[in-house]
Coordinates of C-alpha atoms and ligand atoms in Angstrom, one line a residue:
M1330 CA 4.1 -2.9 38.0
T1331 CA 1.9 0.3 38.0
N1332 CA -0.7 1.0 35.4
K1333 CA 1.6 3.5 33.7
T1334 CA 4.2 0.9 32.7
K1335 CA 1.7 -1.2 30.8
K1336 CA 1.6 -1.0 27.1
R1337 CA -1.7 0.4 26.1
I1338 CA -3.0 -1.4 23.0
A1339 CA -5.6 -0.3 20.5
I1340 CA -7.1 -3.2 18.6
F1341 CA -8.6 -2.1 15.3
G1342 CA -10.8 -5.0 14.3
S1343 CA -11.1 -6.5 17.8
T1344 CA -14.0 -8.8 16.9
G1345 CA -12.1 -10.6 14.2
S1346 CA -10.0 -13.7 14.3
I1347 CA -6.8 -11.7 15.0
G1348 CA -8.6 -9.3 17.3
T1349 CA -10.1 -11.9 19.6
Q1350 CA -6.8 -13.8 19.8
A1351 CA -5.0 -10.5 20.7
L1352 CA -7.5 -10.0 23.5
D1353 CA -6.7 -13.5 24.7
V1354 CA -3.0 -12.5 24.9
I1355 CA -3.9 -9.3 26.8
A1356 CA -6.1 -11.3 29.2
A1357 CA -3.3 -13.7 29.9
N1358 CA -0.8 -10.9 30.5
P1359 CA -2.7 -8.2 32.4
E1360 CA 0.5 -6.9 34.0
L1361 CA 2.0 -6.1 30.5
F1362 CA -0.9 -4.9 28.4
S1363 CA -4.2 -3.1 28.6
A1364 CA -6.8 -2.8 25.8
E1365 CA -7.6 0.9 25.5
V1366 CA -9.4 1.0 22.1
L1367 CA -11.6 -1.7 20.6
T1368 CA -13.3 -1.4 17.2
A1369 CA -15.7 -3.5 15.2
M1370 CA -17.6 -3.1 12.0
T1371 CA -21.0 -4.9 12.7
N1372 CA -20.7 -7.3 15.6
D1373 CA -22.2 -5.1 18.3
A1374 CA -22.8 -8.0 20.7
L1375 CA -19.2 -9.1 20.8
L1376 CA -17.9 -5.6 20.9
I1377 CA -20.1 -4.9 24.0
K1378 CA -19.0 -8.1 25.7
Q1379 CA -15.3 -7.2 25.0
A1380 CA -15.8 -3.7 26.3
L1381 CA -17.4 -4.9 29.5
A1382 CA -14.5 -7.3 30.1
F1383 CA -11.6 -5.1 29.2
Q1384 CA -13.0 -1.6 30.1
P1385 CA -11.2 0.3 27.2
A1386 CA -11.2 4.1 27.1
I1387 CA -12.9 4.0 23.7
V1388 CA -14.9 1.7 21.4
V1389 CA -15.9 2.4 17.8
I1390 CA -18.6 0.6 16.0
G1391 CA -18.3 1.1 12.2
D1392 CA -22.0 0.4 11.5
E1393 CA -23.8 3.6 12.5
K1394 CA -27.1 1.8 12.9
K1395 CA -25.6 -0.2 15.8
Y1396 CA -24.4 2.9 17.7
P1397 CA -27.5 3.3 20.0
I1398 CA -27.3 -0.4 21.1
V1399 CA -23.6 -0.1 22.0
K1400 CA -24.0 3.3 23.6
E1401 CA -26.9 2.1 25.8
A1402 CA -25.1 -1.1 26.8
L1403 CA -22.0 0.8 27.9
S1404 CA -23.8 3.7 29.5
G1405 CA -22.9 2.7 33.0
T1406 CA -19.2 2.5 32.2
D1407 CA -16.3 4.9 31.6
T1408 CA -15.9 3.8 28.0
Q1409 CA -16.6 6.4 25.3
V1410 CA -18.5 5.2 22.3
Y1411 CA -18.1 6.5 18.7
C1412 CA -19.3 5.3 15.4
G1413 CA -18.6 5.5 11.6
E1414 CA -15.6 5.4 9.4
K1415 CA -14.4 8.9 10.2
A1416 CA -14.3 8.1 13.9
L1417 CA -12.0 5.1 13.2
Q1418 CA -9.5 7.6 11.8
E1419 CA -10.0 10.2 14.6
V1420 CA -9.6 7.7 17.3
A1421 CA -6.4 6.3 15.7
S1422 CA -4.7 9.6 16.4
M1423 CA -5.9 10.0 20.0
D1424 CA -3.5 10.0 22.9
V1425 CA -5.1 7.0 24.7
Y1426 CA -2.9 4.2 23.5
D1427 CA 0.7 3.4 22.6
M1428 CA 0.5 0.6 20.0
M1429 CA -2.1 -0.1 17.3
L1430 CA -2.8 -3.7 16.5
A1431 CA -4.0 -3.2 12.9
A1432 CA -6.4 -6.1 12.5
I1433 CA -9.1 -4.7 10.3
V1434 CA -9.4 -6.8 7.1
G1435 CA -8.8 -5.3 3.7
Y1436 CA -8.4 -1.8 2.3
A1437 CA -10.5 -0.4 5.2
G1438 CA -7.5 -0.8 7.4
L1439 CA -5.3 1.6 5.4
K1440 CA -6.5 5.1 6.6
P1441 CA -6.7 4.3 10.4
T1442 CA -3.2 2.8 10.2
L1443 CA -1.9 5.9 8.4
M1444 CA -3.4 8.2 11.0
A1445 CA -1.8 6.1 13.8
I1446 CA 1.6 6.4 12.1
E1447 CA 1.3 10.1 11.8
A1448 CA 0.4 10.2 15.5
G1449 CA 3.6 8.4 16.3
K1450 CA 2.1 5.1 17.4
A1451 CA 3.9 1.8 17.2
I1452 CA 2.2 -0.6 14.8
A1453 CA 1.7 -4.3 15.1
L1454 CA 0.6 -5.0 11.6
A1455 CA -1.8 -7.9 10.8
N1456 CA -3.5 -6.0 7.9
K1457 CA -1.3 -6.9 5.0
E1458 CA -3.6 -5.1 2.5
T1459 CA -2.3 -1.8 3.8
L1460 CA 1.2 -2.5 2.6
V1461 CA -0.1 -4.1 -0.6
V1462 CA -2.0 -1.0 -1.5
A1463 CA 0.4 1.8 -0.5
G1464 CA 3.5 0.1 0.9
D1465 CA 5.9 2.8 -0.4
I1466 CA 4.0 5.6 1.4
I1467 CA 3.4 3.6 4.6
I1468 CA 7.1 2.7 5.0
R1469 CA 8.2 6.2 4.1
K1470 CA 5.8 7.7 6.7
A1471 CA 6.9 5.2 9.3
M1472 CA 10.5 6.3 8.9
E1473 CA 9.5 10.0 8.9
F1474 CA 7.5 9.6 12.1
R1475 CA 10.0 7.1 13.6
V1476 CA 7.5 4.4 14.3
P1477 CA 8.2 0.7 14.3
I1478 CA 6.0 -1.5 12.1
I1479 CA 6.2 -5.0 13.6
P1480 CA 4.7 -7.7 11.5
V1481 CA 1.9 -10.0 12.9
D1482 CA 1.5 -12.1 9.7
S1483 CA 3.2 -15.4 10.7
E1484 CA 5.6 -15.5 7.8
H1485 CA 6.7 -11.9 8.3
S1486 CA 7.0 -12.4 12.0
A1487 CA 9.2 -15.4 11.2
I1488 CA 11.5 -13.3 9.0
F1489 CA 11.5 -10.5 11.5
Q1490 CA 12.6 -12.9 14.2
C1491 CA 15.3 -14.4 12.0
L1492 CA 16.7 -10.9 11.5
V1493 CA 17.0 -10.0 15.2
G1494 CA 20.7 -9.6 16.0
E1495 CA 21.8 -9.6 12.3
G1496 CA 22.5 -5.8 12.3
R1497 CA 23.6 -4.8 8.8
N1498 CA 24.2 -8.3 7.5
K1499 CA 22.6 -8.5 4.1
I1500 CA 19.7 -10.7 3.1
E1501 CA 20.4 -12.7 -0.1
K1502 CA 16.8 -13.8 -0.2
I1503 CA 13.8 -14.7 1.9
I1504 CA 11.8 -17.9 1.6
L1505 CA 8.2 -17.4 2.3
T1506 CA 6.4 -20.7 3.2
A1507 CA 2.9 -21.4 2.1
S1508 CA 0.7 -24.3 3.3
G1509 CA -0.9 -24.5 -0.2
G1510 CA -4.3 -24.3 1.3
P1511 CA -7.2 -26.8 1.1
F1512 CA -6.8 -27.4 -2.7
L1513 CA -3.1 -28.2 -2.8
G1514 CA -2.4 -30.5 -5.8
R1515 CA -5.8 -29.9 -7.4
K1516 CA -6.2 -28.8 -11.0
P1517 CA -8.6 -26.3 -12.7
N1518 CA -11.1 -29.0 -13.6
F1519 CA -11.6 -29.6 -9.9
L1520 CA -11.3 -26.0 -8.8
M1521 CA -14.0 -24.8 -11.2
N1522 CA -16.6 -26.6 -9.1
V1523 CA -15.4 -25.6 -5.7
K1524 CA -18.0 -24.0 -3.5
R1525 CA -17.6 -21.5 -0.7
E1526 CA -18.0 -24.2 2.0
H1527 CA -15.0 -26.2 0.7
A1528 CA -12.9 -23.1 0.3
L1529 CA -13.6 -22.0 3.8
Q1530 CA -12.0 -25.1 5.3
H1531 CA -8.3 -24.4 5.8
P1532 CA -6.2 -27.4 6.9
N1533 CA -3.9 -25.6 9.4
W1534 CA -5.3 -22.2 10.4
S1535 CA -8.6 -20.9 11.6
M1536 CA -9.0 -17.3 10.2
G1537 CA -11.5 -14.7 8.9
A1538 CA -13.5 -15.5 5.7
K1539 CA -11.5 -13.2 3.4
I1540 CA -8.0 -14.5 4.2
T1541 CA -9.3 -18.1 4.2
I1542 CA -10.5 -17.7 0.6
D1543 CA -7.2 -15.9 -0.3
S1544 CA -5.3 -18.9 1.2
A1545 CA -7.3 -21.3 -1.0
T1546 CA -6.5 -19.3 -4.1
L1547 CA -2.9 -18.5 -3.1
M1548 CA -3.7 -14.8 -3.4
N1549 CA -2.8 -14.6 0.2
K1550 CA 0.8 -15.7 -0.6
G1551 CA 0.9 -13.1 -3.4
L1552 CA -0.2 -10.4 -1.0
E1553 CA 2.4 -11.6 1.5
V1554 CA 5.2 -11.4 -1.1
I1555 CA 4.3 -7.7 -1.7
E1556 CA 4.0 -7.2 2.1
A1557 CA 7.5 -8.7 2.6
R1558 CA 9.0 -6.6 -0.2
W1559 CA 8.0 -3.4 1.7
L1560 CA 8.6 -4.6 5.2
F1561 CA 12.2 -5.9 4.5
N1562 CA 13.1 -3.5 1.7
L1563 CA 13.7 -6.3 -0.9
K1564 CA 13.8 -6.6 -4.6
P1565 CA 11.1 -8.8 -6.1
E1566 CA 13.7 -11.4 -7.2
Q1567 CA 14.9 -11.8 -3.6
I1568 CA 11.6 -13.4 -2.6
Q1569 CA 10.9 -17.1 -3.1
V1570 CA 7.6 -18.9 -2.3
V1571 CA 7.9 -22.5 -1.2
I1572 CA 5.0 -24.8 -0.5
H1573 CA 5.3 -26.4 3.0
P1574 CA 2.0 -28.1 3.8
Q1575 CA 2.8 -28.7 7.5
S1576 CA 3.1 -25.0 8.4
I1577 CA 5.8 -25.7 11.0
I1578 CA 8.5 -23.5 9.4
H1579 CA 6.9 -20.1 9.2
S1580 CA 9.5 -18.7 6.8
M1581 CA 13.2 -18.4 6.3
V1582 CA 16.0 -15.9 5.6
Q1583 CA 19.1 -16.8 3.5
F1584 CA 22.1 -14.6 4.1
E1585 CA 25.0 -13.7 1.9
D1586 CA 27.1 -16.6 3.1
G1587 CA 24.3 -19.1 2.1
S1588 CA 23.3 -19.7 5.7
I1589 CA 19.6 -20.1 6.2
K1590 CA 17.7 -19.3 9.3
A1591 CA 14.2 -20.5 9.9
Q1592 CA 11.6 -19.8 12.6
M1593 CA 9.5 -22.8 13.6
G1594 CA 6.6 -23.7 15.8
L1595 CA 3.1 -25.0 15.8
P1596 CA 0.8 -22.9 13.7
D1597 CA -0.9 -20.6 16.2
M1598 CA -1.4 -16.9 15.5
K1599 CA -1.3 -16.0 19.2
L1600 CA 2.5 -16.5 19.0
P1601 CA 3.2 -13.8 16.3
I1602 CA 0.6 -11.6 17.9
Q1603 CA 2.2 -11.7 21.4
Y1604 CA 5.7 -11.4 19.9
A1605 CA 4.7 -8.2 18.1
M1606 CA 3.0 -6.8 21.2
A1607 CA 5.9 -7.6 23.6
F1608 CA 8.9 -7.0 21.2
P1609 CA 11.8 -7.0 22.0
Q1610 CA 10.8 -9.2 24.9
R1611 CA 9.5 -12.8 24.6
I1612 CA 6.9 -13.7 27.1
P1613 CA 6.2 -17.1 28.5
N1614 CA 3.0 -19.0 27.6
T1615 CA 1.5 -22.4 27.8
F1616 CA 0.6 -22.9 24.1
P1617 CA 1.2 -26.5 22.8
R1618 CA 4.8 -27.1 21.7
Y1619 CA 6.1 -28.8 18.5
N1620 CA 7.1 -32.4 19.4
F1621 CA 10.2 -33.8 17.6
K1622 CA 9.7 -37.2 19.3
Q1623 CA 6.6 -37.9 17.1
P1624 CA 7.3 -39.2 13.6
N1625 CA 6.8 -36.3 11.2
T1626 CA 8.0 -35.1 7.9
L1627 CA 8.5 -31.5 6.7
Q1628 CA 7.9 -31.2 3.0
F1629 CA 8.8 -28.5 0.5
D1630 CA 7.6 -28.0 -3.1
E1631 CA 7.3 -25.4 -5.8
P1632 CA 3.9 -23.6 -6.1
D1633 CA 1.8 -24.5 -9.1
L1634 CA 1.5 -21.0 -10.7
K1635 CA -0.4 -22.3 -13.7
T1636 CA -3.3 -23.6 -11.6
F1637 CA -3.1 -21.0 -8.9
R1638 CA -2.9 -18.0 -11.2
N1639 CA -3.7 -15.5 -8.5
L1640 CA -0.2 -15.9 -7.1
A1641 CA 1.3 -15.3 -10.6
L1642 CA -0.9 -12.2 -11.0
A1643 CA 0.3 -10.8 -7.6
L1644 CA 3.9 -11.4 -8.7
E1645 CA 3.2 -9.6 -11.9
A1646 CA 1.5 -6.7 -10.1
M1647 CA 4.6 -6.4 -7.8
K1648 CA 6.9 -6.3 -10.9
Q1649 CA 4.8 -3.6 -12.6
G1650 CA 4.7 -1.6 -9.3
G1651 CA 3.1 1.8 -8.9
N1652 CA -0.6 1.4 -8.4
M1653 CA -0.8 -2.1 -9.9
P1654 CA -0.8 -3.9 -6.5
C1655 CA -3.6 -1.5 -5.4
I1656 CA -5.6 -2.5 -8.4
L1657 CA -5.0 -6.2 -7.7
N1658 CA -6.0 -5.8 -4.1
A1659 CA -9.3 -3.9 -4.9
A1660 CA -10.3 -6.3 -7.6
N1661 CA -9.5 -9.3 -5.3
E1662 CA -11.6 -7.9 -2.4
I1663 CA -14.6 -7.5 -4.7
A1664 CA -14.1 -10.9 -6.3
V1665 CA -13.7 -12.7 -2.9
Y1666 CA -16.9 -11.1 -1.5
A1667 CA -18.7 -12.1 -4.7
F1668 CA -17.5 -15.6 -4.3
L1669 CA -18.5 -15.7 -0.7
K1670 CA -22.0 -14.6 -1.8
N1671 CA -22.1 -17.4 -4.4
R1672 CA -22.2 -14.8 -7.2
I1673 CA -19.2 -16.1 -9.0
G1674 CA -17.2 -19.3 -9.2
F1675 CA -13.7 -20.1 -7.7
L1676 CA -11.8 -19.6 -10.9
D1677 CA -13.8 -16.5 -11.8
M1678 CA -12.1 -14.7 -9.0
T1679 CA -8.8 -14.8 -11.0
D1680 CA -10.5 -13.6 -14.2
V1681 CA -12.0 -10.6 -12.3
V1682 CA -8.5 -9.7 -10.9
E1683 CA -6.8 -10.2 -14.3
K1684 CA -9.3 -8.1 -16.3
T1685 CA -9.3 -5.3 -13.8
M1686 CA -5.5 -5.2 -13.9
Q1687 CA -5.7 -4.9 -17.7
N1688 CA -8.3 -2.1 -17.6
V1689 CA -7.6 0.3 -14.9
A1690 CA -4.9 2.9 -15.8
H1691 CA -1.4 2.1 -14.5
I1692 CA 0.3 4.9 -12.6
A1693 CA 4.0 4.5 -12.1
E1694 CA 4.5 6.8 -9.1
P1695 CA 1.2 7.3 -7.4
T1696 CA 0.4 9.8 -4.7
L1697 CA -1.7 8.8 -1.7
E1698 CA -4.7 10.4 -3.5
D1699 CA -3.9 8.3 -6.6
Y1700 CA -4.1 5.2 -4.4
F1701 CA -7.5 6.2 -3.0
E1702 CA -8.8 6.9 -6.5
T1703 CA -7.3 3.8 -8.0
D1704 CA -9.0 1.7 -5.3
G1705 CA -12.4 3.2 -6.1
E1706 CA -11.9 2.8 -9.9
A1707 CA -10.8 -0.8 -9.6
R1708 CA -13.7 -1.7 -7.4
T1709 CA -16.2 -0.1 -9.8
F1710 CA -14.6 -2.0 -12.7
A1711 CA -14.5 -5.3 -10.9
D1712 CA -18.1 -4.8 -9.8
S1713 CA -19.2 -4.2 -13.4
L1714 CA -17.5 -7.5 -14.4
I1715 CA -19.4 -9.4 -11.6
Q1716 CA -22.7 -8.0 -12.8
M1717 CA -22.1 -10.0 -16.1
Y1718 CA -21.8 -13.4 -14.4
Ligands
NAD2694 P1 -11.8 -11.0 10.3 O1 -12.7 -10.9 9.2 O2 -11.9 -12.2 11.3 O3 -11.9 -9.7 11.2 C1 -11.9 -8.4 10.7 C2 -12.1 -7.4 11.7 O4 -12.1 -6.1 11.0 C3 -13.4 -7.5 12.4 O5 -13.3 -7.0 13.7 C4 -14.4 -6.5 11.7 O6 -15.4 -6.0 12.5 C5 -13.4 -5.4 11.2 N1 -13.8 -4.9 9.9 C6 -14.2 -5.5 8.8 N2 -14.5 -4.6 7.8 C7 -14.3 -3.4 8.3 C8 -14.5 -2.1 7.8 N3 -14.9 -1.9 6.5 N4 -14.2 -1.1 8.6 C9 -13.8 -1.3 9.9 N5 -13.6 -2.5 10.4 C10 -13.9 -3.5 9.6 O7 -10.3 -11.0 9.7 P2 -9.0 -11.6 10.3 O8 -8.9 -13.0 9.8 O9 -8.9 -11.3 11.8 O10 -7.9 -10.7 9.5 C11 -7.6 -9.4 9.8 C12 -6.4 -9.0 9.1 O11 -5.3 -9.7 9.5 C13 -6.5 -9.2 7.6 O12 -5.8 -8.2 6.9 C14 -5.7 -10.5 7.4 O13 -5.1 -10.6 6.1 C15 -4.6 -10.4 8.5 N6 -4.2 -11.7 8.9 C16 -5.0 -12.6 9.5 C17 -4.6 -13.8 10.0 C18 -5.5 -14.8 10.7 O14 -5.0 -15.8 11.2 N7 -6.8 -14.5 10.8 C19 -3.2 -14.2 9.8 C20 -2.4 -13.3 9.1 C21 -2.8 -12.0 8.7
MG2695 MG1 0.5 -15.3 6.6

């Protein structure tokens, strides 16, 4: 295969959990993929190491103070170095790649992803916050510019895989599975004393800090319900969350005849990452396989919405619609980082989100500008709450 037939990948957020695993997939399949853009916020050392190994056309370091270090380290190479938030957006529209792996964490991923869509790039979407904040606009733009958005989030990849070959067959509902996180079965009197170190231990997945906390509070599942709603064009009542502690069934689709399809496998993000990058092909790998010969039980249960109120708040935000999910997301980002800095307790995160939802003005049909403004307002309000703890 010549160089030209390789899919050129831009990894936005290459130094993160998803980004580094995506580079493992590229390294294992050099005849299929090349890494042409790599971006990082602060980790200059890892970004430099990645650039020397993969020789991308462009790297972007978000933190401008780190620019001279990265520039100097890559001076003997053909890689161009840029820095800052604006550069992330500019590079997203450049003609040096075919598919963006959107693996930046949080709201920061929204603008680069939008630019990529408007430049006609295919999107492998890990950054769920983009769809939570502005799902209506993102999906509309993707249709307008005829770009595929292929989910990387394991649950959404599962649903996407279940839908392959189903043509126009209607979905009755989808069943999103949730591991329940490290505090499954716990009650508020336990959760109020939880520290960052406990919350950062996830039983089944090793992930970045923000999503690990979101998994412990079940906010992650709430964000995923909203993500699913936009990706698969569903009504809120068509989405059910089921606790499945083993994380073997990654999610399910129930069709109009009552038949349920599930996608299964050991929990390993490399699988949905490589599926999104290679779609519609499947590519062989040597990842460990699930073993039916070993005794094992797959369990299913209802989520405890009274204890894990973040999930209830996300469902409420989805029902209210408009900019409410954007408000929820912004307040949650502020709350999670405050918890990670030991500024507020585990249950305080929920209070910050709830109060911010009650106080920032609801807009039923927001424009993109409205979303940007809402994000700023909600952050300011959530920050002011945190000052009071
Ligand atoms: P992470 O924290 O490990 O990595 C985040 C990446 O984004 C890093 O490369 C970092 O440099 C970059 N980044 C952070 N803030 C930035 C900013 N303000 N501007 C530009 N770049 C910035 O996160 P992760 O766990 O890899 O998650 C990435 C995204 O994928 C999240 O949206 C998460 O919800 C989603 N996701 C992750 C997993 C997982 O297993 N880690 C699974 C499903 C979905
Ligand atoms: Mg997920």
